Amino acid sequence: MKSLIVIPAFNEAENLKTLLPELLSQVSHDVVVVDDASQDETVHVVESFGVKCLSLPLQLGAWGATQTGIRYAHRNNYQQVITMDADGQHLPVEVHTLVARYQQTNTHVVIGTFPSRLSRLKKLAWRFFKMLTNIKIEDLTSGFRLYDRQAIKVLAQRQASLLDYQDVGVLLLLLRSGLTIHEVPVKMLHRNDGKSRVFSSWLVVLKYMVQTTTLCIANMGTRKAK
Amino acid sequence: MTNITILIIGALLSISILYLVRKGKMHGPYATWWLLVAVTAIILSIFPGIIDWVAAQVGITYPPTLLLLVSICMILVRMLTMDMALTQKERKIRRLTQKMAILEDHIIQHKKDDGQS
C-alpha cells in the first residue's frame, strides 16, 4: 500500500528540524512537505533531511498547501494520504494509530482527535457547527487525518479548491460524496511555538465563524456521518 | 438640457470603451456590457419619453424613480457577476499555483535522474 504523509508548512523551519527526524525514524511512508511560500529556511531544512519539498510560489493557506500534497498523491497514484501539522502538535507515533483504525474499519477517512485540547470557546463553536450541519464528529478542525484513494479523488477536485480551511468544508464535501468518516482518539502535544491558524485573534475568529456559518447554511441537507 | 448631458455622457462612455478595447485594456464580455450601458444612455437621452411610457405601464407615478431603481438593480447584478468571476479566478490561480509546485518538483526530479544516468 503506497502511502504519503503530507505536511503543510509556513515558516516552520525550527519545528521541522525536530519533527522530520522523528517522523522518518517512526514510519516508512513517503513524506512530502508543502512549503506555503515561507520566508524562513523551511525548504532548506526539509531538503537537508532528504525529504521531498513542494514549494508554492504564492501563499495559499493551510488547506491550499494540503491540497497540493493531495493532488501530488493523486497524480502519483498513492493509495493513502496522511496529513499532519508541521508544528509538532501531531505525534509521528500516532500515524500507526490512524493506519490501524483504517484497516479495522474499512472507512474512507480517519480523523485523529484529541478532544481535551479544545478550549471551551472552541467546544461551543463546534457544537454550533455540528448543529448546523448534522456532522457527528468530535473534532472538526483536527489536521491529523488519513484519506483513502476515494477521498483523495474527491479532495483533488476543482470544487475543493475554494475551501479555506481543512475543517467543516472538507468534511461536508466528503460526506456529500458518500464517503464515511471515522474518528480515533490520539495523543497530541500542545503547540510548540506556532500559533493556531484559526484561533489567533478576535477579528480572525469572527471572520472564520462568519465564513464557516455561511458554508454550513449553504450546505444544509448533507447526509449524516457515523 | 439634462438630455444633452446624458447624451454626452453616453457618447463619451462609448468612445472610452472603444478606446480601451483598442488599447487592449478591456476584453470581450466586459466591453459588451459597458457598450450596452452607453447605448442605453444615448437612446434614453434621445427618446426620454420611453421612461415615462414604461413607468405608466408598470404604475409608477414619478418616472425618474423607475430609472434609478432599474440602474441600481443593474449595478447590483453587475457586482454579483463580478464577484462570481473573481471567485472563478481565485480558484484558477490556486489550482495553477498548486500545479506549478508539483510540476517544478517533477522537473527537478527529472534533472536529478538525468544527472545520475
Coordinates of C-alpha atoms in Angstrom, one line a residue:
Chain A
M1 CA 0.0 0.0 0.0
K2 CA 1.5 3.3 -1.2
S3 CA 1.0 6.0 1.5
L4 CA 2.1 9.6 1.5
I5 CA 2.4 11.8 4.5
V6 CA 1.6 15.4 3.7
I7 CA 2.8 18.2 5.9
P8 CA 1.8 21.8 5.1
A9 CA 4.3 24.3 6.4
F10 CA 4.5 28.0 6.7
N11 CA 7.7 29.3 8.4
E12 CA 8.2 26.1 10.3
A13 CA 11.9 25.6 9.9
E14 CA 12.5 25.2 13.6
N15 CA 9.7 22.8 14.3
L16 CA 10.5 20.7 11.2
K17 CA 14.1 20.2 12.5
T18 CA 12.7 18.2 15.4
L19 CA 9.7 16.7 13.7
L20 CA 11.2 15.3 10.5
P21 CA 14.0 13.1 12.0
E22 CA 11.5 11.6 14.5
L23 CA 8.9 11.0 11.7
L24 CA 11.5 9.4 9.5
S25 CA 12.5 7.0 12.2
Q26 CA 9.0 6.1 13.1
V27 CA 7.4 5.4 9.7
S28 CA 8.4 4.1 6.3
H29 CA 5.9 6.0 4.3
D30 CA 6.9 8.6 1.7
V31 CA 6.9 12.1 3.2
V32 CA 6.3 15.4 1.4
V33 CA 6.3 18.9 2.9
V34 CA 4.4 21.6 1.1
D35 CA 6.1 24.9 1.7
D36 CA 3.4 27.6 1.7
A37 CA 5.7 30.4 0.4
S38 CA 7.7 30.5 3.7
Q39 CA 10.2 33.3 4.3
D40 CA 12.5 31.3 6.5
E41 CA 14.7 28.3 5.7
T42 CA 11.8 25.8 5.6
V43 CA 12.7 24.5 2.2
H44 CA 16.4 24.2 3.1
V45 CA 15.7 22.3 6.3
V46 CA 13.3 19.9 4.6
E47 CA 15.8 19.2 1.8
S48 CA 18.6 18.7 4.3
F49 CA 16.7 15.7 5.6
G50 CA 16.3 14.3 2.1
V51 CA 12.6 14.8 2.2
K52 CA 10.7 16.0 -0.8
C53 CA 9.5 19.6 -0.7
L54 CA 6.9 21.2 -2.9
S55 CA 7.2 25.0 -2.9
L56 CA 4.2 27.1 -3.6
P57 CA 5.1 30.3 -5.4
L58 CA 2.1 32.1 -3.8
Q59 CA 0.7 31.7 -0.3
L60 CA -2.4 29.6 -0.4
G61 CA -3.1 29.0 3.3
A62 CA -3.2 25.7 5.2
W63 CA -5.8 24.0 3.1
G64 CA -4.3 25.2 -0.2
A65 CA -1.0 23.7 0.8
T66 CA -2.5 20.4 2.0
Q67 CA -4.5 20.1 -1.2
T68 CA -1.3 20.5 -3.2
G69 CA 0.0 17.4 -1.4
I70 CA -3.2 15.6 -2.1
R71 CA -3.1 16.4 -5.8
Y72 CA 0.5 15.2 -5.8
A73 CA -0.6 12.0 -4.3
H74 CA -3.5 11.7 -6.8
R75 CA -1.1 12.2 -9.6
N76 CA 1.4 9.7 -8.4
N77 CA -1.2 7.0 -7.6
Y78 CA -0.8 6.9 -3.8
Q79 CA -3.5 4.8 -2.1
Q80 CA -3.5 6.8 1.2
V81 CA -2.7 10.3 2.3
I82 CA -2.0 11.2 5.9
T83 CA -1.9 14.9 6.8
M84 CA -0.2 16.3 9.8
D85 CA 0.8 19.7 11.1
A86 CA 4.4 20.8 11.0
D87 CA 4.3 22.4 14.4
G88 CA 4.9 19.1 16.3
Q89 CA 1.4 19.0 17.6
H90 CA 0.7 15.7 16.0
L91 CA 3.0 12.8 17.1
P92 CA 4.7 10.6 14.5
V93 CA 3.9 7.5 16.6
E94 CA 0.2 8.1 16.2
V95 CA 0.4 7.7 12.4
H96 CA 0.2 3.9 13.2
T97 CA -3.0 4.5 15.2
L98 CA -4.6 6.1 12.1
V99 CA -3.5 3.4 9.8
A100 CA -4.6 0.6 12.2
R101 CA -8.0 2.2 12.6
Y102 CA -8.3 2.5 8.8
Q103 CA -7.5 -1.2 8.4
Q104 CA -10.0 -2.2 11.0
T105 CA -13.0 -0.1 9.9
N106 CA -12.9 -0.2 6.1
T107 CA -13.8 3.5 6.1
H108 CA -12.7 6.3 3.7
V109 CA -11.4 8.9 6.2
V110 CA -9.9 8.5 9.6
I111 CA -9.6 11.6 11.8
G112 CA -7.2 11.6 14.8
T113 CA -8.9 13.6 17.6
F114 CA -7.7 14.8 20.9
P115 CA -10.9 16.3 22.5
S116 CA -9.3 17.6 25.6
R117 CA -7.2 20.1 23.5
L118 CA -10.4 22.0 22.8
S119 CA -11.0 25.2 24.8
R120 CA -14.5 26.0 26.0
L121 CA -14.9 28.6 23.3
K122 CA -13.9 26.1 20.6
K123 CA -16.3 23.5 22.0
L124 CA -19.1 26.0 21.8
A125 CA -18.3 26.9 18.3
W126 CA -18.0 23.2 17.3
R127 CA -21.4 22.4 18.9
F128 CA -22.9 25.3 16.9
F129 CA -21.4 24.0 13.6
K130 CA -22.4 20.4 14.3
M131 CA -25.9 21.6 15.0
L132 CA -26.0 23.4 11.6
T133 CA -24.5 20.6 9.6
N134 CA -25.5 17.4 11.4
I135 CA -21.9 16.2 11.3
K136 CA -21.3 13.7 14.1
I137 CA -17.6 14.3 14.5
E138 CA -16.0 15.4 17.7
D139 CA -13.1 17.4 16.5
L140 CA -13.9 19.4 13.3
T141 CA -10.5 21.1 12.7
S142 CA -8.1 18.3 13.5
G143 CA -5.5 18.3 10.7
F144 CA -4.3 14.8 11.6
R145 CA -6.2 12.8 9.1
L146 CA -6.0 9.8 6.8
Y147 CA -7.6 9.9 3.4
D148 CA -8.0 6.8 1.2
R149 CA -7.9 6.7 -2.6
Q150 CA -11.6 7.7 -3.0
A151 CA -11.3 10.6 -0.6
I152 CA -8.1 11.7 -2.4
K153 CA -10.0 11.8 -5.6
V154 CA -12.8 13.9 -4.1
L155 CA -10.4 16.3 -2.5
A156 CA -8.1 16.7 -5.5
Q157 CA -11.1 18.1 -7.5
R158 CA -11.6 21.7 -8.5
Q159 CA -14.6 22.2 -6.2
A160 CA -12.3 21.5 -3.2
S161 CA -10.0 24.3 -4.2
L162 CA -12.2 27.1 -3.0
L163 CA -12.2 25.9 0.6
D164 CA -10.0 27.9 3.0
Y165 CA -9.6 25.5 6.0
Q166 CA -9.2 21.8 6.4
D167 CA -12.4 21.6 8.5
V168 CA -16.1 21.7 8.1
G169 CA -16.0 22.4 4.3
V170 CA -13.7 19.4 3.6
L171 CA -15.9 17.2 5.8
L172 CA -19.1 18.3 4.1
L173 CA -17.6 17.7 0.7
L174 CA -16.5 14.2 1.7
L175 CA -19.9 13.3 3.2
R176 CA -21.8 14.7 0.2
S177 CA -19.7 12.4 -2.0
G178 CA -21.0 9.5 0.1
L179 CA -17.8 8.7 1.9
T180 CA -17.6 7.6 5.5
I181 CA -15.6 9.2 8.2
H182 CA -14.3 7.6 11.4
E183 CA -12.6 9.1 14.4
V184 CA -9.8 7.7 16.6
P185 CA -8.6 9.2 19.8
V186 CA -4.9 10.1 19.6
K187 CA -2.4 11.9 21.9
M188 CA -1.4 15.4 20.8
L189 CA 1.1 17.9 22.2
H190 CA 0.4 21.5 22.8
R191 CA 1.7 23.7 20.1
N192 CA 5.4 24.3 20.4
D193 CA 5.6 27.9 19.2
G194 CA 3.4 28.2 16.2
K195 CA 0.1 29.8 16.8
S196 CA -3.3 28.3 15.8
R197 CA -4.0 29.5 12.3
V198 CA -7.7 29.7 13.1
F199 CA -7.9 31.0 16.6
S200 CA -5.3 33.6 16.7
S201 CA -7.1 36.9 17.1
W202 CA -10.7 38.0 17.6
L203 CA -11.0 39.5 14.1
V204 CA -9.8 36.3 12.5
V205 CA -12.1 34.2 14.7
L206 CA -15.0 36.4 13.7
K207 CA -14.2 36.1 10.0
Y208 CA -13.8 32.3 10.4
M209 CA -17.1 32.0 12.3
V210 CA -19.0 34.0 9.7
Q211 CA -17.4 32.2 6.7
T212 CA -17.9 28.8 8.1
T213 CA -21.5 29.5 9.2
T214 CA -22.3 30.6 5.6
L215 CA -20.7 27.5 4.3
C216 CA -22.7 25.3 6.8
I217 CA -26.0 27.0 5.9
A218 CA -25.4 26.8 2.2
N219 CA -24.7 23.0 2.6
M220 CA -27.7 22.2 4.8
G221 CA -29.3 18.8 4.0
T222 CA -26.0 16.9 3.7
R223 CA -26.1 13.3 5.0
K224 CA -25.1 12.3 8.5
A225 CA -21.7 11.0 9.4
K226 CA -21.2 7.9 11.5
Chain B
M1 CA -30.7 70.2 -21.0
T2 CA -30.5 67.0 -19.0
N3 CA -31.0 65.0 -22.1
I4 CA -28.0 66.6 -23.8
T5 CA -25.9 65.9 -20.6
I6 CA -26.9 62.3 -20.7
L7 CA -26.2 62.1 -24.5
I8 CA -22.7 63.5 -23.9
I9 CA -22.1 61.0 -21.1
G10 CA -23.3 58.2 -23.2
A11 CA -21.2 59.3 -26.2
L12 CA -18.1 59.7 -24.0
L13 CA -18.6 56.3 -22.4
S14 CA -18.9 54.6 -25.8
I15 CA -15.7 56.3 -27.1
S16 CA -13.8 55.4 -23.9
I17 CA -14.9 51.8 -24.2
L18 CA -13.9 51.5 -27.8
Y19 CA -10.6 53.2 -26.9
L20 CA -9.9 50.7 -24.1
V21 CA -10.7 47.8 -26.3
R22 CA -8.4 49.2 -29.0
K23 CA -5.6 49.6 -26.4
G24 CA -6.2 46.0 -25.1
K25 CA -7.2 47.2 -21.6
M26 CA -10.7 45.6 -21.7
H27 CA -11.8 42.4 -23.2
G28 CA -14.9 40.8 -24.7
P29 CA -17.7 40.4 -22.3
Y30 CA -16.9 43.4 -20.2
A31 CA -16.7 45.7 -23.2
T32 CA -20.1 44.4 -24.5
W33 CA -21.7 45.2 -21.1
W34 CA -20.3 48.7 -21.0
L35 CA -21.2 49.5 -24.6
L36 CA -24.8 48.3 -23.9
V37 CA -24.9 50.8 -20.9
A38 CA -23.6 53.6 -23.2
V39 CA -26.1 52.8 -26.0
T40 CA -28.9 52.7 -23.5
A41 CA -27.9 56.1 -22.2
I42 CA -27.8 57.5 -25.7
I43 CA -31.2 56.0 -26.6
L44 CA -32.9 57.3 -23.5
S45 CA -31.4 60.8 -23.9
I46 CA -32.8 60.9 -27.5
F47 CA -36.2 59.4 -26.6
P48 CA -36.8 60.4 -22.9
G49 CA -40.5 59.5 -23.5
I50 CA -39.6 55.8 -23.2
I51 CA -39.1 56.1 -19.4
D52 CA -42.4 57.9 -18.9
W53 CA -44.2 55.3 -21.0
V54 CA -42.7 52.3 -19.2
A55 CA -43.4 54.0 -15.8
A56 CA -47.0 54.5 -16.7
Q57 CA -47.3 50.8 -17.8
V58 CA -46.0 49.5 -14.5
G59 CA -47.9 52.0 -12.4
I60 CA -45.1 54.3 -11.2
T61 CA -46.3 57.9 -10.9
Y62 CA -42.8 59.5 -10.7
P63 CA -40.9 58.1 -13.7
P64 CA -37.3 59.1 -12.5
T65 CA -37.7 56.6 -9.7
L66 CA -38.1 53.8 -12.2
L67 CA -34.8 54.9 -13.9
L68 CA -33.0 55.0 -10.6
L69 CA -34.4 51.7 -9.4
V70 CA -33.5 49.9 -12.7
S71 CA -30.0 51.4 -12.6
I72 CA -29.4 50.3 -9.0
C73 CA -30.6 46.8 -9.8
M74 CA -28.3 46.6 -12.8
I75 CA -25.4 47.7 -10.7
L76 CA -26.2 45.1 -8.1
V77 CA -26.4 42.4 -10.8
R78 CA -23.1 43.5 -12.3
M79 CA -21.4 43.4 -8.9
L80 CA -22.7 40.0 -8.2
T81 CA -21.4 38.7 -11.5
M82 CA -18.1 40.4 -10.8
D83 CA -17.7 38.5 -7.5
M84 CA -18.6 35.3 -9.3
A85 CA -15.9 36.0 -11.9
L86 CA -13.4 36.8 -9.1
T87 CA -14.2 33.5 -7.4
Q88 CA -13.5 31.6 -10.6
K89 CA -10.3 33.5 -11.0
E90 CA -9.3 32.7 -7.4
R91 CA -9.9 29.1 -8.0
K92 CA -7.9 29.1 -11.2
I93 CA -5.0 30.9 -9.5
R94 CA -5.0 28.4 -6.6
R95 CA -5.1 25.4 -8.9
L96 CA -2.3 26.9 -11.1
T97 CA -0.1 27.6 -8.1
Q98 CA -0.5 24.0 -6.9
K99 CA 0.2 22.6 -10.3
M100 CA 3.2 24.8 -10.7
A101 CA 4.7 23.5 -7.4
I102 CA 4.0 19.9 -8.5
L103 CA 5.5 20.3 -11.9
E104 CA 8.5 22.2 -10.6
D105 CA 9.3 19.2 -8.4
H106 CA 8.7 16.9 -11.4
I107 CA 11.3 18.8 -13.4
I108 CA 13.9 18.8 -10.6
Q109 CA 13.4 15.1 -10.2
H110 CA 13.9 14.5 -13.9
K111 CA 17.1 16.6 -13.9
K112 CA 18.4 14.6 -11.0
D113 CA 17.6 11.3 -12.8
D114 CA 19.4 12.5 -15.9
G115 CA 22.4 13.5 -13.9
Q116 CA 22.7 10.1 -12.4
S117 CA 22.4 8.0 -15.6

